[in-house]
């Protein structure tokens, strides 16, 4: 189905599964989610089992109205109007949790992550279920998120109780997570920092350094401390000028896969075994949209390792580089010597 022509009967079937304590994979505007009734602790526990997710990493609760959000969390008056106006949107806020939200959702924290997804199928599913839906991204833990139904099907076919196939996600990168108490960015995402600052009329605190944004010794969000988005093929970030890619990869000529902008692929294809183009350099939204798909496709090819290029960190570029750095486990190189140290 698609947002333009949703299969209401199918959505109702999925909603019945949620009501009965089952697990449904569903589309959102960012990535696919794997969800359960947010008030059903056991159902939510099953999500952790299916994903292989550490239990101290809490879930985002998806709602279809502000009223529903208030059943999950305490929304300070000053934020209620703002959230009411901006939602549905790829913006997740951390709020004080109401009693009754199971421990498996909050990982025992006193706070809960809440968002209203900007996807008609997701909203209808939540409405028809009559309950908020707790859902992490629909991927096996530590692996790239699903930005297409086909990815989620690969991960969860025969495991989840239903999978709603609605093609490709609009953004392809997860929501931005902010802590409203400290007004701090916990995870860059599809909603830009600029957009948040305009919306709230305040500067957002951004943790970490440029290279290691989101990588802090004492994580403020449980999700920060875990490895993320990693393909099975080792992948390294090329931090140099694309015109020197030939020199920097010389010891491994013809043995690696290059992921990058279409323009850079044209240059790199002379030196790489294969290339995966993810869009024109100027179309950062397209590049962000295609990143996870490229990381998943990478594992369908065989190569010793992969190389991915750097992008600017403006707008969605901040989230894009955050995902790329994590996928590379923060391993980067600028020349052949530093690459040899990484590949061994
Ligand atoms: O776009 C998205 O956000 C997607 C779709 C499905 O909505 N969901 C998603 O969920 O990316 P997940 O579980 O992959 O990431 C949720 C992030 C994690 O980093 C988690 O640690 C953080 O939100 N989080 C959840 N509850 C939190 C809390 N109470 N305090 C701080 N961080 C929290
Ligand atoms: Mg995730």
Coordinates of C-alpha atoms and ligand atoms in Angstrom, one line a residue:
X1 CA 0.0 0.0 0.0
X2 CA 1.0 3.6 -0.1
X3 CA 0.1 6.8 1.9
X4 CA -1.9 8.0 -1.1
X5 CA -3.9 4.8 -1.3
X6 CA -3.8 3.1 2.1
X7 CA -5.3 -0.3 2.5
X8 CA -7.7 0.4 5.4
X9 CA -8.7 -3.2 5.8
X10 CA -5.0 -4.2 6.0
X11 CA -4.3 -1.5 8.6
X12 CA -7.3 -2.7 10.7
X13 CA -5.9 -6.2 10.6
X14 CA -2.6 -4.9 11.8
X15 CA -4.3 -2.8 14.5
X16 CA -6.1 -5.9 15.7
X17 CA -2.7 -7.6 16.1
X18 CA -1.4 -4.7 18.2
X19 CA -4.5 -4.9 20.4
X20 CA -4.0 -8.6 20.9
X21 CA -0.4 -8.0 22.1
X22 CA 1.3 -8.7 18.7
X23 CA 4.2 -7.1 16.9
X24 CA 3.7 -5.1 13.7
X25 CA 6.3 -3.6 11.4
X26 CA 5.0 -0.3 10.0
X27 CA 6.1 2.6 7.9
X28 CA 6.9 6.0 9.2
X29 CA 8.2 9.1 7.4
X30 CA 11.7 8.4 8.7
X31 CA 12.4 4.7 8.7
X32 CA 10.2 1.6 9.4
X33 CA 9.4 0.9 13.0
X34 CA 8.7 -2.4 14.7
X35 CA 5.9 -1.8 17.2
X36 CA 3.7 -3.0 20.0
X37 CA 1.0 -1.6 22.3
X38 CA 3.1 0.8 24.5
X39 CA 1.1 -0.2 27.6
X40 CA 1.8 -3.9 27.1
X41 CA 5.1 -4.6 28.8
X42 CA 5.4 -8.2 27.6
X43 CA 4.6 -7.3 24.0
X44 CA 7.3 -4.6 24.1
X45 CA 9.7 -7.1 25.6
X46 CA 9.3 -9.3 22.6
X47 CA 10.5 -6.4 20.4
X48 CA 13.8 -6.4 22.3
X49 CA 14.1 -10.2 21.7
X50 CA 13.3 -10.0 18.0
X51 CA 15.8 -7.1 17.5
X52 CA 18.5 -8.5 19.8
X53 CA 18.4 -5.1 21.5
X54 CA 20.0 -4.4 24.9
X55 CA 17.2 -3.8 27.4
X56 CA 18.7 -0.6 28.8
X57 CA 18.0 1.1 25.4
X58 CA 14.4 2.6 25.7
X59 CA 11.8 2.8 22.9
X60 CA 10.1 5.7 21.3
X61 CA 6.3 5.8 21.9
X62 CA 4.4 6.8 18.8
X63 CA 1.1 8.7 19.2
X64 CA -1.6 10.1 16.9
X65 CA -2.7 13.0 19.0
X66 CA -1.6 15.4 21.7
X67 CA -4.3 13.8 24.0
X68 CA -2.7 10.4 23.5
X69 CA 0.8 11.9 24.1
X70 CA -0.5 13.2 27.5
X71 CA -1.5 9.7 28.5
X72 CA 2.1 8.7 28.0
X73 CA 4.0 11.7 29.3
X74 CA 3.7 14.9 31.2
X75 CA 3.9 17.8 28.6
X76 CA 4.9 21.1 30.2
X77 CA 2.3 23.8 29.3
X78 CA 4.9 25.9 27.4
X79 CA 5.6 23.0 25.0
X80 CA 2.1 21.8 24.5
X81 CA 1.2 24.4 21.9
X82 CA 4.5 24.1 20.0
X83 CA 4.3 20.3 19.8
X84 CA 0.6 20.5 18.9
X85 CA 1.6 22.8 15.9
X86 CA 4.7 21.0 14.7
X87 CA 3.6 17.4 15.1
X88 CA 3.3 15.1 13.1
X89 CA 7.0 15.5 12.4
X90 CA 10.3 13.6 12.7
X91 CA 10.9 15.2 16.1
X92 CA 11.1 13.0 19.2
X93 CA 11.0 14.7 22.6
X94 CA 12.0 13.2 26.0
X95 CA 9.4 13.9 28.6
X96 CA 8.5 12.8 32.1
X97 CA 6.8 9.4 31.8
X98 CA 3.4 8.8 33.3
X99 CA 2.8 5.9 35.6
X100 CA 1.7 2.8 33.7
X101 CA 4.3 3.0 31.0
X102 CA 6.1 -0.4 31.3
X103 CA 9.7 -0.6 32.2
X104 CA 10.5 -2.4 29.0
X105 CA 9.6 0.8 27.1
X106 CA 11.5 3.3 29.3
X107 CA 14.3 0.9 30.3
X108 CA 13.5 1.9 33.8
X109 CA 14.1 5.7 33.3
X110 CA 11.7 8.2 34.6
X111 CA 11.5 9.7 31.2
X112 CA 9.9 8.6 27.9
X113 CA 10.6 9.4 24.3
X114 CA 7.4 10.5 22.4
X115 CA 6.7 11.4 18.8
X116 CA 3.9 11.7 16.3
X117 CA 5.0 10.3 13.0
X118 CA 4.2 12.2 9.8
X119 CA 2.9 9.2 7.9
X120 CA -0.8 8.6 7.3
X121 CA -0.5 4.8 7.5
X122 CA 1.3 5.0 10.9
X123 CA -1.2 7.5 12.2
X124 CA -4.1 5.4 11.1
X125 CA -2.6 2.3 12.6
X126 CA -2.2 4.0 16.0
X127 CA -5.7 5.4 15.8
X128 CA -7.3 2.0 14.9
X129 CA -5.2 0.3 17.6
X130 CA -6.6 2.9 20.1
X131 CA -3.3 2.9 21.9
X132 CA 0.1 4.5 21.6
X133 CA 2.7 2.2 19.8
X134 CA 6.2 1.8 21.2
X135 CA 8.5 1.2 18.4
X136 CA 12.3 1.2 17.7
X137 CA 13.6 1.2 14.1
X138 CA 12.8 -2.1 12.3
X139 CA 16.3 -3.5 12.1
X140 CA 18.3 -6.1 13.9
X141 CA 20.2 -4.3 16.6
X142 CA 23.4 -2.6 15.4
X143 CA 22.5 -3.1 11.8
X144 CA 21.3 -0.4 9.3
X145 CA 17.7 0.8 9.7
X146 CA 15.1 -0.2 7.3
X147 CA 14.2 2.5 4.8
X148 CA 12.2 0.2 2.5
X149 CA 9.7 -2.5 3.2
X150 CA 12.1 -5.0 1.6
X151 CA 14.7 -4.3 4.2
X152 CA 12.2 -4.9 7.1
X153 CA 11.0 -8.0 5.4
X154 CA 14.6 -9.3 5.2
X155 CA 15.0 -8.7 8.9
X156 CA 11.6 -9.7 10.3
X157 CA 9.7 -12.0 7.9
X158 CA 8.3 -14.8 9.9
X159 CA 9.3 -13.2 13.2
X160 CA 7.0 -10.1 13.4
X161 CA 3.2 -10.9 13.4
X162 CA 2.6 -8.5 10.5
X163 CA 4.6 -6.3 8.1
X164 CA 3.0 -3.3 6.4
X165 CA 4.6 -2.9 3.0
X166 CA 4.5 0.8 2.0
X167 CA 7.6 1.0 -0.2
X168 CA 10.3 3.5 0.6
X169 CA 10.4 5.9 3.6
X170 CA 10.3 9.6 2.8
X171 CA 13.3 10.7 4.8
X172 CA 15.4 7.5 5.2
X173 CA 17.0 8.8 8.4
X174 CA 15.5 8.6 11.9
X175 CA 13.8 11.3 13.9
X176 CA 15.8 14.0 15.8
X177 CA 15.7 13.3 19.5
X178 CA 15.8 16.2 22.0
X179 CA 15.7 16.4 25.7
X180 CA 13.3 19.2 26.5
X181 CA 14.5 19.5 30.1
X182 CA 18.0 20.6 29.2
X183 CA 17.1 21.6 25.7
X184 CA 19.8 19.4 24.3
X185 CA 20.2 17.4 21.2
X186 CA 20.5 13.7 21.9
X187 CA 20.4 12.4 18.3
X188 CA 20.6 14.5 15.2
X189 CA 17.9 13.4 12.7
X190 CA 15.5 14.3 10.0
X191 CA 14.3 17.5 11.7
X192 CA 17.1 20.1 11.4
X193 CA 18.7 21.8 14.4
X194 CA 17.9 25.1 12.7
X195 CA 14.3 24.1 12.5
X196 CA 14.2 23.2 16.2
X197 CA 15.8 26.5 17.2
X198 CA 13.3 28.5 15.2
X199 CA 10.4 26.5 16.5
X200 CA 11.3 26.9 20.2
X201 CA 13.1 30.3 19.8
X202 CA 16.1 28.9 21.8
X203 CA 19.6 27.6 21.1
X204 CA 19.9 23.9 21.3
X205 CA 22.8 22.4 23.3
X206 CA 24.8 20.0 21.1
X207 CA 27.0 17.5 22.8
X208 CA 30.3 16.0 21.6
X209 CA 33.0 17.2 19.2
X210 CA 32.6 17.7 15.5
X211 CA 34.2 14.3 14.7
X212 CA 32.5 12.3 17.4
X213 CA 29.1 13.9 17.7
X214 CA 27.0 11.5 19.6
X215 CA 29.9 9.7 21.0
X216 CA 30.3 10.7 24.6
X217 CA 32.0 8.9 27.5
X218 CA 28.9 9.1 29.7
X219 CA 26.0 8.8 27.3
X220 CA 23.0 11.0 27.9
X221 CA 20.8 8.8 25.8
X222 CA 21.2 5.1 26.2
X223 CA 21.2 4.7 22.4
X224 CA 24.4 6.7 22.2
X225 CA 26.7 4.1 23.7
X226 CA 25.9 1.2 21.3
X227 CA 27.4 0.4 18.0
X228 CA 25.0 1.3 15.2
X229 CA 24.1 1.0 11.6
X230 CA 27.1 -1.2 10.9
X231 CA 27.1 -3.3 7.7
X232 CA 28.7 -6.7 8.0
X233 CA 31.5 -5.6 5.6
X234 CA 34.0 -3.3 7.5
X235 CA 33.6 0.2 6.3
X236 CA 35.9 3.2 6.7
X237 CA 35.4 6.9 6.3
X238 CA 37.6 8.7 3.8
X239 CA 38.4 12.1 5.2
X240 CA 40.5 13.4 2.4
X241 CA 40.0 15.1 -0.9
X242 CA 38.3 12.8 -3.4
X243 CA 40.9 13.5 -6.0
X244 CA 43.4 11.7 -3.8
X245 CA 41.3 8.6 -3.4
X246 CA 43.5 6.6 -5.8
X247 CA 46.6 7.3 -3.8
X248 CA 45.0 6.7 -0.5
X249 CA 43.7 3.3 -1.5
X250 CA 46.6 2.2 -3.7
X251 CA 47.6 -0.9 -1.6
X252 CA 44.1 -2.2 -2.1
X253 CA 43.4 -1.2 -5.6
X254 CA 40.4 -3.1 -7.1
X255 CA 39.6 -4.8 -3.7
X256 CA 37.1 -2.4 -2.0
X257 CA 33.7 -1.0 -2.6
X258 CA 33.2 2.7 -2.7
X259 CA 30.0 4.4 -1.5
X260 CA 29.6 8.1 -2.2
X261 CA 28.0 10.8 -4.3
X262 CA 27.5 10.0 -8.0
X263 CA 30.3 12.5 -8.9
X264 CA 32.8 10.9 -6.5
X265 CA 31.9 7.4 -7.7
X266 CA 32.9 8.5 -11.2
X267 CA 36.4 9.2 -9.9
X268 CA 36.6 6.2 -7.5
X269 CA 35.5 3.6 -9.9
X270 CA 38.9 3.5 -11.5
X271 CA 40.4 2.3 -8.2
X272 CA 37.5 0.4 -6.5
X273 CA 36.1 -3.1 -7.2
X274 CA 32.6 -1.6 -7.4
X275 CA 30.9 1.7 -6.4
X276 CA 27.5 2.5 -4.9
X277 CA 26.3 6.0 -5.9
X278 CA 23.8 7.5 -3.5
X279 CA 22.9 10.7 -5.3
X280 CA 24.3 13.9 -6.6
X281 CA 26.6 15.7 -4.1
X282 CA 24.3 18.8 -4.0
X283 CA 21.2 16.7 -3.2
X284 CA 22.0 16.0 0.5
X285 CA 18.4 15.0 1.2
X286 CA 18.7 12.3 -1.5
X287 CA 22.0 11.1 -0.2
X288 CA 20.6 10.9 3.4
X289 CA 17.6 9.0 2.0
X290 CA 19.8 6.5 0.2
X291 CA 22.5 5.9 2.9
X292 CA 21.0 2.9 4.8
X293 CA 19.9 1.2 1.6
X294 CA 23.5 1.5 0.3
X295 CA 24.8 0.0 3.6
X296 CA 22.4 -2.9 3.3
X297 CA 23.2 -3.4 -0.4
X298 CA 26.9 -3.4 0.4
X299 CA 26.4 -6.7 2.3
X300 CA 25.0 -8.3 -0.8
X301 CA 28.3 -7.7 -2.6
X302 CA 31.5 -9.4 -1.5
X303 CA 34.6 -7.3 -0.8
X304 CA 37.2 -7.1 1.9
X305 CA 36.1 -3.7 3.1
X306 CA 34.3 -0.5 1.9
X307 CA 35.1 3.1 1.8
X308 CA 32.6 5.9 2.2
X309 CA 33.2 9.6 1.6
X310 CA 32.5 12.7 3.9
X311 CA 29.7 15.1 3.4
X312 CA 29.0 18.6 4.8
X313 CA 27.2 18.8 8.1
X314 CA 24.7 21.5 7.3
X315 CA 21.0 20.8 7.7
X316 CA 20.3 17.0 7.4
X317 CA 24.1 16.6 6.8
X318 CA 24.6 16.6 10.5
X319 CA 22.4 13.5 10.9
X320 CA 23.9 12.0 7.7
X321 CA 27.5 12.3 9.0
X322 CA 26.4 11.0 12.5
X323 CA 25.1 7.8 10.9
X324 CA 28.1 7.4 8.6
X325 CA 30.6 7.8 11.4
X326 CA 28.7 5.3 13.5
X327 CA 28.4 2.9 10.6
X328 CA 32.2 3.2 10.3
X329 CA 32.7 2.7 14.1
X330 CA 34.5 6.1 14.0
X331 CA 37.3 4.6 11.8
X332 CA 38.5 7.1 9.2
X333 CA 41.6 7.5 7.0
X334 CA 43.2 10.2 4.9
X335 CA 46.0 8.4 3.2
X336 CA 47.4 4.9 2.4
X337 CA 49.3 4.7 5.7
X338 CA 46.3 5.3 7.8
X339 CA 44.2 2.9 5.7
X340 CA 46.8 0.1 6.1
X341 CA 46.4 0.5 9.9
X342 CA 42.7 0.1 9.6
X343 CA 42.6 -2.8 7.2
X344 CA 45.6 -4.6 8.7
Ligands
LIG1 O1 12.6 7.9 13.3 C1 12.6 7.3 14.4 O2 12.9 7.8 15.5 C2 12.4 5.8 14.3 C3 10.9 5.6 13.9 C4 10.5 4.1 13.9 O3 10.1 6.3 14.7 N1 12.6 5.2 15.6 C5 13.9 5.0 16.1 O4 13.9 4.3 17.3 O5 14.9 5.4 15.5 P1 15.2 3.7 17.9 O6 14.8 2.9 19.1 O7 16.0 3.1 16.9 O8 16.0 5.0 18.5 C6 15.4 5.6 19.7 C7 16.5 6.5 20.3 C8 17.5 5.7 21.0 O9 18.8 6.3 20.7 C9 17.2 5.7 22.5 O10 18.3 5.5 23.3 C10 16.6 7.1 22.6 O11 15.8 7.3 21.4 N2 15.6 7.2 23.7 C11 14.5 6.6 23.9 N3 13.9 6.9 25.1 C12 14.8 7.7 25.7 C13 14.8 8.4 26.9 N4 13.8 8.2 27.8 N5 15.9 9.2 27.2 C14 16.9 9.4 26.3 N6 16.9 8.8 25.1 C15 15.9 7.9 24.8
LIG2 MG1 17.5 2.3 15.7

